[in-house]
XYZ file of N, CA and C in Angstrom:
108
model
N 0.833 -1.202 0.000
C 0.000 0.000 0.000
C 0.872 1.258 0.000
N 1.740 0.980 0.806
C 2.892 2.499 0.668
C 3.646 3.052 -0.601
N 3.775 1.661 -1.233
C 4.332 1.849 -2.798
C 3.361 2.807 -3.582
N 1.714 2.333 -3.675
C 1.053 2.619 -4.031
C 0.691 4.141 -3.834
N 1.095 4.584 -2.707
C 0.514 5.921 -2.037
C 1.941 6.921 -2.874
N 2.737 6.281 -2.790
C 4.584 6.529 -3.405
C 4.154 7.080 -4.419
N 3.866 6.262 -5.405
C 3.345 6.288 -7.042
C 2.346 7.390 -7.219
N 1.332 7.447 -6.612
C -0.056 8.216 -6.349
C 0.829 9.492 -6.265
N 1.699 9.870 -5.408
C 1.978 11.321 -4.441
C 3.087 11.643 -5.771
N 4.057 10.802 -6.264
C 5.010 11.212 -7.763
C 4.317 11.332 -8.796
N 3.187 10.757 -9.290
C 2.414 11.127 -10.647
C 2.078 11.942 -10.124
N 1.493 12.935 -8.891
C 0.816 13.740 -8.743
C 1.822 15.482 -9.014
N 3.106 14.940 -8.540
C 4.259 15.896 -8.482
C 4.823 16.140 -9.764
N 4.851 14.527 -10.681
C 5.304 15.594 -11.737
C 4.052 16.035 -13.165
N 2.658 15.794 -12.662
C 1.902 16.394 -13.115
C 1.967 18.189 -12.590
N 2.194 18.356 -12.030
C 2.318 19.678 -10.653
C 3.731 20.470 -11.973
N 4.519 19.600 -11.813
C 5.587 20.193 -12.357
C 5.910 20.544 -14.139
N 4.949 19.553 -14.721
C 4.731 19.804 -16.105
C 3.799 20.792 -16.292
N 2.543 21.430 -15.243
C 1.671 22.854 -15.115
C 2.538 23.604 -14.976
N 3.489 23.531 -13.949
C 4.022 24.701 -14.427
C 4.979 25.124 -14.897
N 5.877 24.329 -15.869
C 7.003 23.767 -16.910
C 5.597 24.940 -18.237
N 4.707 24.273 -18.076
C 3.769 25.059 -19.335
C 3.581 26.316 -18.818
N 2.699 26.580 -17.750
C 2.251 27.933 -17.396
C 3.558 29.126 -17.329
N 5.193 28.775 -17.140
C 5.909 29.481 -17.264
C 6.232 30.250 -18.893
N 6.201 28.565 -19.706
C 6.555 29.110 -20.935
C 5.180 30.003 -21.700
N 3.963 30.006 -21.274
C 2.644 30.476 -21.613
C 3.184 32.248 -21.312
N 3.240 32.347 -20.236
C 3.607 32.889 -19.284
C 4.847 34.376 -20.184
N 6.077 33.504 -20.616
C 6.939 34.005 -21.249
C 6.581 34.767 -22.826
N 5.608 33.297 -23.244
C 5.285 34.195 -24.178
C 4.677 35.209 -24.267
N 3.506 35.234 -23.531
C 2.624 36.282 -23.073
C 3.667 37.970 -23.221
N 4.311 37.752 -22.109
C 5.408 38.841 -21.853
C 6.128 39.390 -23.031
N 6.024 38.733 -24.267
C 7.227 39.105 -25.431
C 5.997 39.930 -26.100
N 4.884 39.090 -26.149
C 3.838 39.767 -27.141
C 3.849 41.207 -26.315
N 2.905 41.875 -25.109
C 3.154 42.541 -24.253
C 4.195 43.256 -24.660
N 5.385 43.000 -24.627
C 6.701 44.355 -24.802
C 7.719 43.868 -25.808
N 7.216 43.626 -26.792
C 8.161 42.904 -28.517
C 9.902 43.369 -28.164
C-alpha cells in the first residue's frame, strides 16, 4: 500500500511540475507579445 501511495503522491508531483514547466513558458510568451 505504501508503494502505491509513493506512485499516487510522484504522478501527482510531476503532473504539478509539467503545469508549471507550461504555465511558465505560456507565461513568457505572453510577456514578449506585451513588450516585442
Amino acid at each position: 500500500l505504501r508503494v502505491l501511495a509513493a506512485d499516487y503522491a510522484l504522478n501527482h508531483l510531476d503532473a504539478d511540475l509539467r503545469w508549471i514547466d507550461t504555465t511558465l513558458q505560456r507565461i513568457t510568451q505572453l510577456a514578449k507579445e506585451i513588450r516585442p
